[in-house]
PDB file of C-alpha atoms and ligand atoms in Angstrom:
ATOM      1  CA  MET A  25      -0.104  -0.666   0.265  1.00 88.00           C
ATOM      2  CA  ASN A  26       1.356   3.489  -0.903  1.00 93.00           C
ATOM      3  CA  THR A  27       0.009   6.476   0.853  1.00 95.00           C
ATOM      4  CA  PHE A  28      -2.327   7.248  -2.314  1.00 95.00           C
ATOM      5  CA  GLU A  29      -4.208   4.348  -1.548  1.00 95.00           C
ATOM      6  CA  ARG A  30      -3.877   4.668   2.631  1.00 95.00           C
ATOM      7  CA  CYS A  31      -5.389   7.902   2.244  1.00 96.00           C
ATOM      8  CA  ALA A  32      -8.531   6.898   0.261  1.00 96.00           C
ATOM      9  CA  LYS A  33      -9.092   3.277   2.555  1.00 96.00           C
ATOM     10  CA  PHE A  34      -9.372   6.460   5.570  1.00 97.00           C
ATOM     11  CA  LEU A  35     -11.625   8.879   3.382  1.00 98.00           C
ATOM     12  CA  LYS A  36     -14.253   6.060   1.570  1.00 97.00           C
ATOM     13  CA  PRO A  37     -15.931   6.032   4.810  1.00 96.00           C
ATOM     14  CA  PHE A  38     -16.503  10.306   4.010  1.00 96.00           C
ATOM     15  CA  LEU A  39     -17.162   9.852   0.852  1.00 95.00           C
ATOM     16  CA  ASP A  40     -19.797   6.614   0.587  1.00 94.00           C
ATOM     17  CA  ARG A  41     -21.711   8.840   2.896  1.00 92.00           C
ATOM     18  CA  LYS A  42     -20.652  12.648   0.728  1.00 92.00           C
ATOM     19  CA  SER A  43     -22.377  10.811  -2.486  1.00 90.00           C
ATOM     20  CA  GLU A  44     -25.296   9.793  -1.075  1.00 86.00           C
ATOM     21  CA  ARG A  45     -25.564  13.738  -0.557  1.00 69.00           C
ATOM     22  CA  GLN A  46     -28.390  15.648   0.524  1.00 59.00           C
ATOM     23  CA  LEU A  47     -28.732  18.979  -1.549  1.00 60.00           C
ATOM     24  CA  ASN A  48     -27.147  21.553   0.086  1.00 66.00           C
ATOM     25  CA  SER A  49     -25.376  20.314   2.294  1.00 82.00           C
ATOM     26  CA  PRO A  50     -21.971  21.361   2.928  1.00 88.00           C
ATOM     27  CA  PRO A  51     -18.580  19.956   1.036  1.00 93.00           C
ATOM     28  CA  LEU A  52     -16.199  17.408   3.270  1.00 95.00           C
ATOM     29  CA  PHE A  53     -13.443  19.691   4.326  1.00 97.00           C
ATOM     30  CA  VAL A  54     -10.528  17.201   4.233  1.00 98.00           C
ATOM     31  CA  GLY A  55      -7.383  18.201   5.926  1.00 98.00           C
ATOM     32  CA  VAL A  56      -3.774  16.700   5.071  1.00 98.00           C
ATOM     33  CA  GLU A  57      -0.755  18.011   6.608  1.00 98.00           C
ATOM     34  CA  GLY A  58       2.737  16.331   6.133  1.00 97.00           C
ATOM     35  CA  PRO A  59       6.301  18.180   6.965  1.00 97.00           C
ATOM     36  CA  GLN A  60       8.067  19.982   3.373  1.00 96.00           C
ATOM     37  CA  GLY A  61       8.609  17.605   0.806  1.00 95.00           C
ATOM     38  CA  SER A  62       6.662  14.796   2.064  1.00 96.00           C
ATOM     39  CA  GLY A  63       4.429  14.358  -0.893  1.00 95.00           C
ATOM     40  CA  LYS A  64       1.537  16.398   0.337  1.00 96.00           C
ATOM     41  CA  THR A  65       0.569  17.919  -3.051  1.00 95.00           C
ATOM     42  CA  THR A  66       1.612  14.778  -5.059  1.00 96.00           C
ATOM     43  CA  VAL A  67      -1.045  13.290  -3.097  1.00 97.00           C
ATOM     44  CA  CYS A  68      -4.161  14.932  -2.597  1.00 97.00           C
ATOM     45  CA  ARG A  69      -3.598  15.902  -6.858  1.00 96.00           C
ATOM     46  CA  GLN A  70      -4.022  11.706  -7.038  1.00 97.00           C
ATOM     47  CA  LEU A  71      -6.753  12.399  -4.362  1.00 97.00           C
ATOM     48  CA  ALA A  72      -8.606  14.778  -6.471  1.00 95.00           C
ATOM     49  CA  GLU A  73      -7.827  12.651 -10.154  1.00 96.00           C
ATOM     50  CA  ARG A  74      -8.419   9.345  -8.707  1.00 97.00           C
ATOM     51  CA  LEU A  75     -11.474   9.998  -6.548  1.00 96.00           C
ATOM     52  CA  SER A  76     -12.968  11.757  -8.540  1.00 95.00           C
ATOM     53  CA  VAL A  77     -13.505   8.697 -10.997  1.00 96.00           C
ATOM     54  CA  LEU A  78     -13.974   6.308  -8.511  1.00 95.00           C
ATOM     55  CA  TYR A  79     -17.059   9.351  -7.229  1.00 94.00           C
ATOM     56  CA  PRO A  80     -18.610  10.905 -10.846  1.00 93.00           C
ATOM     57  CA  ASN A  81     -21.790  12.138  -9.038  1.00 91.00           C
ATOM     58  CA  LEU A  82     -18.635  14.528  -5.872  1.00 93.00           C
ATOM     59  CA  ASN A  83     -17.087  17.714  -7.069  1.00 93.00           C
ATOM     60  CA  PHE A  84     -14.006  17.996  -6.149  1.00 95.00           C
ATOM     61  CA  VAL A  85     -11.425  21.540  -5.114  1.00 96.00           C
ATOM     62  CA  THR A  86      -7.979  21.335  -4.003  1.00 97.00           C
ATOM     63  CA  PHE A  87      -5.831  24.517  -2.996  1.00 97.00           C
ATOM     64  CA  SER A  88      -2.911  24.985  -0.028  1.00 98.00           C
ATOM     65  CA  MET A  89      -2.130  27.219   2.189  1.00 98.00           C
ATOM     66  CA  ASP A  90       0.786  28.287   0.096  1.00 97.00           C
ATOM     67  CA  ASP A  91      -1.724  29.592  -2.404  1.00 98.00           C
ATOM     68  CA  PHE A  92      -3.010  32.029   0.732  1.00 98.00           C
ATOM     69  CA  TYR A  93       0.217  33.337   1.086  1.00 98.00           C
ATOM     70  CA  LEU A  94       0.874  36.977   1.087  1.00 98.00           C
ATOM     71  CA  THR A  95       0.956  39.196  -1.516  1.00 98.00           C
ATOM     72  CA  PHE A  96       4.859  39.961  -2.554  1.00 97.00           C
ATOM     73  CA  GLU A  97       4.098  43.691  -0.949  1.00 98.00           C
ATOM     74  CA  GLU A  98       2.343  42.721   2.176  1.00 98.00           C
ATOM     75  CA  GLN A  99       5.298  40.004   2.264  1.00 97.00           C
ATOM     76  CA  ASN A 100       7.646  42.397   1.897  1.00 97.00           C
ATOM     77  CA  GLU A 101       5.892  44.689   4.691  1.00 98.00           C
ATOM     78  CA  VAL A 102       5.574  42.238   7.320  1.00 97.00           C
ATOM     79  CA  ALA A 103       9.384  41.817   7.000  1.00 97.00           C
ATOM     80  CA  ALA A 104      10.132  44.926   7.118  1.00 97.00           C
ATOM     81  CA  ASN A 105       8.155  45.860  10.295  1.00 96.00           C
ATOM     82  CA  ASP A 106       9.987  43.295  12.179  1.00 95.00           C
ATOM     83  CA  PRO A 107      13.894  43.358  10.910  1.00 95.00           C
ATOM     84  CA  THR A 108      15.268  40.964  13.266  1.00 96.00           C
ATOM     85  CA  ASN A 109      12.773  37.972  13.033  1.00 96.00           C
ATOM     86  CA  VAL A 110      14.476  35.516  10.293  1.00 95.00           C
ATOM     87  CA  MET A 111      11.346  33.566  10.628  1.00 96.00           C
ATOM     88  CA  LEU A 112       8.929  36.340   8.737  1.00 97.00           C
ATOM     89  CA  ASN A 113      12.259  37.414   6.367  1.00 94.00           C
ATOM     90  CA  GLY A 114      10.646  35.569   3.478  1.00 93.00           C
ATOM     91  CA  ARG A 115       7.109  33.463   2.985  1.00 95.00           C
ATOM     92  CA  GLY A 116       6.446  30.047   4.278  1.00 96.00           C
ATOM     93  CA  LEU A 117       5.955  30.541   8.068  1.00 98.00           C
ATOM     94  CA  PRO A 118       2.775  31.050   9.691  1.00 98.00           C
ATOM     95  CA  GLY A 119       2.254  34.682   9.966  1.00 98.00           C
ATOM     96  CA  THR A 120       3.004  35.108   5.866  1.00 98.00           C
ATOM     97  CA  HIS A 121      -0.566  33.982   5.251  1.00 98.00           C
ATOM     98  CA  ASP A 122      -3.063  35.904   4.254  1.00 98.00           C
ATOM     99  CA  VAL A 123      -5.798  34.272   7.500  1.00 98.00           C
ATOM    100  CA  ASP A 124      -8.255  36.155   6.823  1.00 98.00           C
ATOM    101  CA  LEU A 125      -9.237  35.475   3.532  1.00 98.00           C
ATOM    102  CA  LEU A 126      -8.334  31.633   3.704  1.00 98.00           C
ATOM    103  CA  LEU A 127     -11.338  31.692   6.406  1.00 98.00           C
ATOM    104  CA  LYS A 128     -12.953  33.487   3.434  1.00 96.00           C
ATOM    105  CA  CYS A 129     -12.856  31.271   1.592  1.00 96.00           C
ATOM    106  CA  LEU A 130     -13.700  27.979   3.558  1.00 96.00           C
ATOM    107  CA  LYS A 131     -16.903  29.727   4.784  1.00 95.00           C
ATOM    108  CA  GLN A 132     -17.971  30.604   1.534  1.00 93.00           C
ATOM    109  CA  LEU A 133     -17.335  27.239   0.257  1.00 94.00           C
ATOM    110  CA  ALA A 134     -19.352  25.528   3.698  1.00 92.00           C
ATOM    111  CA  THR A 135     -22.165  27.659   3.375  1.00 87.00           C
ATOM    112  CA  GLU A 136     -22.336  27.764  -0.576  1.00 67.00           C
ATOM    113  CA  LYS A 137     -24.253  30.860  -0.873  1.00 71.00           C
ATOM    114  CA  THR A 138     -21.882  32.725  -2.650  1.00 82.00           C
ATOM    115  CA  ASN A 139     -19.110  32.600  -5.809  1.00 91.00           C
ATOM    116  CA  VAL A 140     -16.348  31.613  -4.045  1.00 95.00           C
ATOM    117  CA  ASP A 141     -12.912  33.194  -5.854  1.00 96.00           C
ATOM    118  CA  ILE A 142      -9.561  31.105  -4.339  1.00 97.00           C
ATOM    119  CA  PRO A 143      -6.665  33.267  -4.780  1.00 98.00           C
ATOM    120  CA  ILE A 144      -3.248  30.765  -6.782  1.00 97.00           C
ATOM    121  CA  TYR A 145       0.663  32.111  -5.536  1.00 96.00           C
ATOM    122  CA  ASP A 146       3.060  31.955  -8.637  1.00 94.00           C
ATOM    123  CA  LYS A 147       6.298  31.435  -6.309  1.00 89.00           C
ATOM    124  CA  SER A 148       8.329  32.392 -10.102  1.00 87.00           C
ATOM    125  CA  GLN A 149       7.990  35.385  -9.080  1.00 89.00           C
ATOM    126  CA  HIS A 150       9.807  38.719  -8.564  1.00 90.00           C
ATOM    127  CA  ARG A 151      12.933  36.422  -8.618  1.00 83.00           C
ATOM    128  CA  GLY A 152      11.586  33.546  -6.594  1.00 85.00           C
ATOM    129  CA  ARG A 153      10.292  34.948  -4.130  1.00 88.00           C
ATOM    130  CA  GLY A 154       7.385  35.208  -4.923  1.00 93.00           C
ATOM    131  CA  ASP A 155       3.142  37.084  -5.146  1.00 96.00           C
ATOM    132  CA  ARG A 156      -0.086  36.549  -5.951  1.00 97.00           C
ATOM    133  CA  VAL A 157      -1.283  35.950  -9.022  1.00 97.00           C
ATOM    134  CA  ALA A 158      -3.337  38.376 -11.005  1.00 97.00           C
ATOM    135  CA  PHE A 159      -7.367  37.844  -9.589  1.00 97.00           C
ATOM    136  CA  ASN A 160      -8.208  36.490 -13.290  1.00 97.00           C
ATOM    137  CA  LYS A 161      -5.954  33.200 -12.816  1.00 97.00           C
ATOM    138  CA  TRP A 162      -7.729  32.579  -9.296  1.00 98.00           C
ATOM    139  CA  ILE A 163      -9.603  29.799  -9.199  1.00 96.00           C
ATOM    140  CA  HIS A 164     -13.335  30.727  -9.525  1.00 96.00           C
ATOM    141  CA  ILE A 165     -16.340  28.812  -8.291  1.00 94.00           C
ATOM    142  CA  LYS A 166     -19.371  29.930  -9.239  1.00 89.00           C
ATOM    143  CA  LYS A 167     -22.531  29.025  -8.361  1.00 79.00           C
ATOM    144  CA  PRO A 168     -24.906  27.356  -8.929  1.00 74.00           C
ATOM    145  CA  THR A 169     -21.517  24.929  -8.826  1.00 78.00           C
ATOM    146  CA  LEU A 170     -21.478  23.356  -5.474  1.00 82.00           C
ATOM    147  CA  ILE A 171     -18.580  22.038  -3.962  1.00 92.00           C
ATOM    148  CA  ASP A 172     -18.945  18.559  -3.222  1.00 93.00           C
ATOM    149  CA  VAL A 173     -15.499  17.910  -1.302  1.00 95.00           C
ATOM    150  CA  VAL A 174     -12.535  20.028  -0.452  1.00 97.00           C
ATOM    151  CA  ILE A 175      -8.725  18.617  -0.159  1.00 98.00           C
ATOM    152  CA  PHE A 176      -7.034  21.509   1.636  1.00 98.00           C
ATOM    153  CA  GLU A 177      -2.783  20.687   2.410  1.00 98.00           C
ATOM    154  CA  GLY A 178      -0.861  22.512   4.149  1.00 98.00           C
ATOM    155  CA  TRP A 179       2.440  21.238   6.018  1.00 98.00           C
ATOM    156  CA  PHE A 180       1.465  22.884   9.787  1.00 98.00           C
ATOM    157  CA  ASN A 181      -2.020  22.719   9.393  1.00 98.00           C
ATOM    158  CA  GLY A 182      -3.330  21.250  12.373  1.00 98.00           C
ATOM    159  CA  TYR A 183      -0.209  22.644  14.486  1.00 98.00           C
ATOM    160  CA  PRO A 184      -2.477  23.375  17.680  1.00 98.00           C
ATOM    161  CA  SER A 185      -0.803  26.680  19.124  1.00 98.00           C
ATOM    162  CA  TYR A 186       0.326  27.392  23.284  1.00 98.00           C
ATOM    163  CA  SER A 187      -2.713  28.658  25.320  1.00 96.00           C
ATOM    164  CA  SER A 188      -0.529  29.108  27.605  1.00 96.00           C
ATOM    165  CA  GLU A 189       2.743  31.328  28.084  1.00 97.00           C
ATOM    166  CA  GLU A 190       4.837  28.868  30.865  1.00 97.00           C
ATOM    167  CA  ASP A 191       4.301  25.845  28.316  1.00 98.00           C
ATOM    168  CA  LEU A 192       5.247  27.740  25.149  1.00 98.00           C
ATOM    169  CA  ILE A 193       8.536  28.661  27.194  1.00 97.00           C
ATOM    170  CA  SER A 194       8.687  25.896  28.559  1.00 97.00           C
ATOM    171  CA  LYS A 195       8.968  23.902  25.631  1.00 97.00           C
ATOM    172  CA  TRP A 196      11.542  26.802  23.774  1.00 97.00           C
ATOM    173  CA  ASN A 197      14.058  26.779  26.632  1.00 96.00           C
ATOM    174  CA  LYS A 198      13.799  22.547  26.248  1.00 97.00           C
ATOM    175  CA  VAL A 199      14.294  22.902  22.391  1.00 96.00           C
ATOM    176  CA  LYS A 200      16.951  25.445  22.444  1.00 95.00           C
ATOM    177  CA  LEU A 201      18.997  23.897  24.515  1.00 96.00           C
ATOM    178  CA  ARG A 202      18.274  20.546  21.837  1.00 95.00           C
ATOM    179  CA  TYR A 203      18.742  22.489  18.670  1.00 94.00           C
ATOM    180  CA  PRO A 204      20.625  25.258  19.783  1.00 93.00           C
ATOM    181  CA  SER A 205      21.967  26.308  15.772  1.00 91.00           C
ATOM    182  CA  VAL A 206      17.983  26.185  14.665  1.00 91.00           C
ATOM    183  CA  PHE A 207      17.346  28.455  17.855  1.00 94.00           C
ATOM    184  CA  GLU A 208      20.904  30.450  17.267  1.00 92.00           C
ATOM    185  CA  ASN A 209      18.999  33.782  16.323  1.00 91.00           C
ATOM    186  CA  ILE A 210      15.858  33.956  17.650  1.00 95.00           C
ATOM    187  CA  GLY A 211      14.162  34.930  20.799  1.00 95.00           C
ATOM    188  CA  TYR A 212      11.032  34.981  22.876  1.00 96.00           C
ATOM    189  CA  GLU A 213       9.996  37.577  21.286  1.00 97.00           C
ATOM    190  CA  HIS A 214       9.590  36.306  17.974  1.00 97.00           C
ATOM    191  CA  ILE A 215       8.775  32.559  19.235  1.00 97.00           C
ATOM    192  CA  ALA A 216       5.837  34.870  21.388  1.00 98.00           C
ATOM    193  CA  LYS A 217       4.681  36.092  17.787  1.00 98.00           C
ATOM    194  CA  LEU A 218       5.101  32.745  15.697  1.00 98.00           C
ATOM    195  CA  ASN A 219       2.720  31.223  18.901  1.00 98.00           C
ATOM    196  CA  ARG A 220       0.571  34.933  18.380  1.00 98.00           C
ATOM    197  CA  ASP A 221       0.042  34.101  14.490  1.00 98.00           C
ATOM    198  CA  LEU A 222      -0.333  30.451  14.886  1.00 98.00           C
ATOM    199  CA  VAL A 223      -3.908  31.656  17.383  1.00 98.00           C
ATOM    200  CA  ARG A 224      -5.436  32.875  13.904  1.00 98.00           C
ATOM    201  CA  TYR A 225      -5.008  29.767  12.582  1.00 98.00           C
ATOM    202  CA  GLN A 226      -6.517  27.927  14.499  1.00 98.00           C
ATOM    203  CA  ALA A 227     -10.363  28.430  13.523  1.00 98.00           C
ATOM    204  CA  ILE A 228      -9.097  26.934   9.802  1.00 98.00           C
ATOM    205  CA  TRP A 229      -8.635  23.557  11.329  1.00 98.00           C
ATOM    206  CA  ASP A 230     -12.178  23.832  13.012  1.00 97.00           C
ATOM    207  CA  TYR A 231     -13.216  23.002   9.376  1.00 98.00           C
ATOM    208  CA  PHE A 232     -12.000  20.005   9.221  1.00 98.00           C
ATOM    209  CA  ASP A 233     -14.084  17.078   8.742  1.00 98.00           C
ATOM    210  CA  ALA A 234     -11.569  14.483   8.077  1.00 98.00           C
ATOM    211  CA  PHE A 235      -7.757  14.961   9.156  1.00 98.00           C
ATOM    212  CA  VAL A 236      -4.692  13.164   6.533  1.00 98.00           C
ATOM    213  CA  CYS A 237      -1.256  13.527   8.414  1.00 97.00           C
ATOM    214  CA  ILE A 238       1.652  12.465   7.019  1.00 96.00           C
ATOM    215  CA  THR A 239       4.490  11.687   9.441  1.00 94.00           C
ATOM    216  CA  THR A 240       8.195  10.357   9.131  1.00 94.00           C
ATOM    217  CA  ASN A 241      10.602   8.472  11.658  1.00 90.00           C
ATOM    218  CA  THR A 242      12.641  11.846  12.088  1.00 93.00           C
ATOM    219  CA  ILE A 243      11.407  15.661  10.749  1.00 94.00           C
ATOM    220  CA  ASP A 244      15.258  16.188   9.876  1.00 94.00           C
ATOM    221  CA  ASN A 245      14.109  13.960   6.467  1.00 96.00           C
ATOM    222  CA  VAL A 246      12.775  16.969   5.297  1.00 97.00           C
ATOM    223  CA  TYR A 247      17.007  18.562   4.838  1.00 96.00           C
ATOM    224  CA  LYS A 248      17.160  15.352   3.086  1.00 96.00           C
ATOM    225  CA  TRP A 249      13.976  15.167   0.877  1.00 96.00           C
ATOM    226  CA  ARG A 250      14.211  19.145  -0.114  1.00 94.00           C
ATOM    227  CA  LYS A 251      18.356  18.136  -1.494  1.00 95.00           C
ATOM    228  CA  GLN A 252      16.799  15.712  -3.643  1.00 94.00           C
ATOM    229  CA  GLN A 253      13.859  17.823  -4.996  1.00 91.00           C
ATOM    230  CA  GLU A 254      16.798  20.526  -5.179  1.00 90.00           C
ATOM    231  CA  HIS A 255      19.195  18.259  -7.434  1.00 92.00           C
ATOM    232  CA  ASP A 256      16.279  16.838  -9.633  1.00 91.00           C
ATOM    233  CA  MET A 257      15.751  20.665 -10.314  1.00 86.00           C
ATOM    234  CA  ILE A 258      19.171  21.734 -10.758  1.00 88.00           C
ATOM    235  CA  LYS A 259      19.202  18.325 -13.793  1.00 89.00           C
ATOM    236  CA  GLN A 260      16.122  19.351 -14.914  1.00 87.00           C
ATOM    237  CA  LYS A 261      16.591  23.385 -15.700  1.00 81.00           C
ATOM    238  CA  GLY A 262      20.146  23.986 -14.931  1.00 84.00           C
ATOM    239  CA  ALA A 263      19.213  25.901 -11.383  1.00 82.00           C
ATOM    240  CA  GLY A 264      18.148  25.476  -8.241  1.00 82.00           C
ATOM    241  CA  MET A 265      19.284  25.622  -4.307  1.00 86.00           C
ATOM    242  CA  THR A 266      23.166  24.545  -2.973  1.00 91.00           C
ATOM    243  CA  ASP A 267      23.121  21.951  -0.636  1.00 93.00           C
ATOM    244  CA  ASP A 268      24.414  24.637   1.610  1.00 93.00           C
ATOM    245  CA  GLU A 269      21.491  26.698   0.933  1.00 91.00           C
ATOM    246  CA  VAL A 270      19.311  23.958   1.396  1.00 92.00           C
ATOM    247  CA  VAL A 271      20.497  23.810   5.166  1.00 93.00           C
ATOM    248  CA  GLN A 272      19.501  27.672   5.170  1.00 90.00           C
ATOM    249  CA  PHE A 273      16.287  27.285   3.421  1.00 90.00           C
ATOM    250  CA  VAL A 274      15.203  24.565   5.855  1.00 94.00           C
ATOM    251  CA  ASP A 275      16.887  25.888   9.190  1.00 93.00           C
ATOM    252  CA  ARG A 276      14.387  29.044   8.971  1.00 94.00           C
ATOM    253  CA  TYR A 277      11.349  26.479   8.862  1.00 96.00           C
ATOM    254  CA  MET A 278      12.767  24.012  12.103  1.00 96.00           C
ATOM    255  CA  PRO A 279      11.422  26.617  15.217  1.00 97.00           C
ATOM    256  CA  VAL A 280       8.090  26.155  14.125  1.00 98.00           C
ATOM    257  CA  TYR A 281       8.465  21.637  13.822  1.00 97.00           C
ATOM    258  CA  ARG A 282      10.550  21.569  17.121  1.00 96.00           C
ATOM    259  CA  LEU A 283       8.368  24.232  18.925  1.00 97.00           C
ATOM    260  CA  TYR A 284       4.749  21.997  17.761  1.00 97.00           C
ATOM    261  CA  TYR A 285       5.140  19.205  15.894  1.00 94.00           C
ATOM    262  CA  ASP A 286       4.830  16.939  18.813  1.00 92.00           C
ATOM    263  CA  ARG A 287       1.628  18.482  19.265  1.00 94.00           C
ATOM    264  CA  LEU A 288      -0.190  17.122  16.208  1.00 94.00           C
ATOM    265  CA  ALA A 289      -1.374  14.479  18.337  1.00 93.00           C
ATOM    266  CA  GLU A 290      -3.767  17.480  19.932  1.00 95.00           C
ATOM    267  CA  THR A 291      -5.593  17.893  16.830  1.00 95.00           C
ATOM    268  CA  ARG A 292      -5.583  13.825  15.730  1.00 95.00           C
ATOM    269  CA  LYS A 293      -7.757  13.780  19.050  1.00 95.00           C
ATOM    270  CA  LYS A 294     -10.417  16.420  18.018  1.00 95.00           C
ATOM    271  CA  ILE A 295     -11.311  15.356  14.586  1.00 96.00           C
ATOM    272  CA  PRO A 296     -11.238  11.759  12.482  1.00 97.00           C
ATOM    273  CA  SER A 297      -7.605  11.914  11.485  1.00 97.00           C
ATOM    274  CA  ILE A 298      -4.934   8.911   9.458  1.00 96.00           C
ATOM    275  CA  GLU A 299      -1.732   9.537  10.718  1.00 95.00           C
ATOM    276  CA  ILE A 300       0.517   8.299   7.685  1.00 95.00           C
ATOM    277  CA  SER A 301       4.447   7.453   8.170  1.00 95.00           C
ATOM    278  CA  ILE A 302       6.556   7.122   5.641  1.00 96.00           C
ATOM    279  CA  GLY A 303      10.529   7.000   5.712  1.00 95.00           C
ATOM    280  CA  LEU A 304      12.708   8.195   3.383  1.00 96.00           C
ATOM    281  CA  ASP A 305      12.519   6.616   0.902  1.00 95.00           C
ATOM    282  CA  ARG A 306       8.571   8.455   1.111  1.00 95.00           C
ATOM    283  CA  ARG A 307       7.243   4.757   1.474  1.00 94.00           C
ATOM    284  CA  LEU A 308       4.895   3.851   4.302  1.00 95.00           C
ATOM    285  CA  LEU A 309       6.355   2.328   7.550  1.00 92.00           C
ATOM    286  CA  PRO A 310       4.806  -0.409   8.350  1.00 81.00           C
ATOM    287  CA  ALA A 311       2.260   0.648  10.916  1.00 70.00           C
ATOM    288  CA  SER A 312       0.645   2.447   8.464  1.00 61.00           C
ATOM    289  CA  TYR A 313      -0.945  -0.222   6.656  1.00 59.00           C
ATOM    290  CA  LEU A 314      -3.611  -0.982   9.334  1.00 54.00           C
TER     291      LEU A 314
HETATM  292  N1  LIG B 423       5.156   8.262  -2.206  1.00 74.96           N
HETATM  293  C1  LIG B 423       6.182   9.081  -3.147  1.00 74.96           C
HETATM  294  N2  LIG B 423       7.288   8.531  -4.394  1.00 74.96           N
HETATM  295  C2  LIG B 423       7.932   8.727  -3.999  1.00 74.96           C
HETATM  296  N3  LIG B 423       8.492   9.876  -4.064  1.00 74.96           N
HETATM  297  C3  LIG B 423       7.412  10.525  -3.849  1.00 74.96           C
HETATM  298  C4  LIG B 423       6.013  10.504  -3.421  1.00 74.96           C
HETATM  299  N4  LIG B 423       5.179  10.617  -3.412  1.00 74.96           N
HETATM  300  C5  LIG B 423       5.576  12.612  -3.610  1.00 74.96           C
HETATM  301  N5  LIG B 423       7.306  12.197  -3.907  1.00 74.96           N
HETATM  302  C6  LIG B 423       7.927  12.993  -5.097  1.00 74.96           C
HETATM  303  O1  LIG B 423       8.621  13.784  -3.706  1.00 74.96           O
HETATM  304  C7  LIG B 423       8.717  15.450  -4.342  1.00 74.96           C
HETATM  305  C8  LIG B 423       8.052  16.301  -3.247  1.00 74.96           C
HETATM  306  O2  LIG B 423       6.493  16.071  -3.192  1.00 74.96           O
HETATM  307  P1  LIG B 423       6.026  16.996  -3.290  1.00 74.96           P
HETATM  308  O3  LIG B 423       5.580  18.467  -3.557  1.00 74.96           O
HETATM  309  O4  LIG B 423       3.923  16.860  -3.325  1.00 74.96           O
HETATM  310  O5  LIG B 423       5.127  17.504  -1.836  1.00 74.96           O
HETATM  311  P2  LIG B 423       5.389  18.114  -0.882  1.00 74.96           P
HETATM  312  O6  LIG B 423       5.319  18.060   0.570  1.00 74.96           O
HETATM  313  O7  LIG B 423       4.018  18.864  -0.962  1.00 74.96           O
HETATM  314  O8  LIG B 423       5.954  19.321  -0.815  1.00 74.96           O
HETATM  315  P3  LIG B 423       6.481  20.963  -0.330  1.00 74.96           P
HETATM  316  O9  LIG B 423       5.922  21.012   0.764  1.00 74.96           O
HETATM  317  O10 LIG B 423       8.178  21.669  -0.622  1.00 74.96           O
HETATM  318  O11 LIG B 423       5.667  21.862  -1.723  1.00 74.96           O
HETATM  319  C9  LIG B 423       8.241  15.919  -6.188  1.00 74.96           C
HETATM  320  O12 LIG B 423       9.457  15.203  -6.348  1.00 74.96           O
HETATM  321  C10 LIG B 423       7.072  13.979  -5.909  1.00 74.96           C
HETATM  322  O13 LIG B 423       7.911  13.783  -7.390  1.00 74.96           O
END
């Protein structure tokens, strides 16, 4: 069994129920989480393509947290407002998305009262710094199209913020001792800001009816996966990050993994969910076959 087959098996009862749908029932929201490079985009594409063949009466839409990055100008402003905060110096982490726009889209999809316009982000614009594409290139869902299944992926989907400052500080003290290089240039004010930003995302997770978590035996695999991706890109397009650049790039994300990754179980307890564990080769680890 592979990741797609395991996801499809988990989602089958939800989709069977949905396929006997009642008119105007809200869509099924499927959240997909997985560390960078774990294969989220691939599995979401496979789910939308193959499940729409298996369930021809259901309309699927797939999009990503990445589509909701702030515009180039807004991101520059975020970085300029907090110049010592390396975590906000460029897109990627909590605090660099238009959460209000995302919540508006989710609400519109849930209530089906209006047309829905879903943005698309182009990472290649501004020499790789990225920007949101023009409105006419967004995904436009026009009434009376009924969306039955929303598949939404993001690398920190479901990460629960800390509601107690004491817990946040205690975790921060532990992880910065254990991973000093990751937290080298990060002060408590940056961690507190990160947590405040993450609080705003919690309302997104509340939409999930089903939650797919692709987990891995060690989060350090993210470095290796990204190196592979960049090596492939250099082969195909002649350009890509060097191994050292990859380390620097992934380091910027690591504080979030180190602070929150092991708290995902909290979200999983609240939502019907599945944990699909993969190894470095992205094959399922034995427990995931169940
Ligand atoms: N099951 C798999 N087995 C082997 N390779 C895979 C598998 N799934 C995805 N890949 C490959 O791994 C790479 C990363 O996949 P993908 O872009 O889907 O991951 P991602 O989690 O969405 O990454 P990111 O967060 O960086 O966008 C791609 O080159 C893809 O072809």
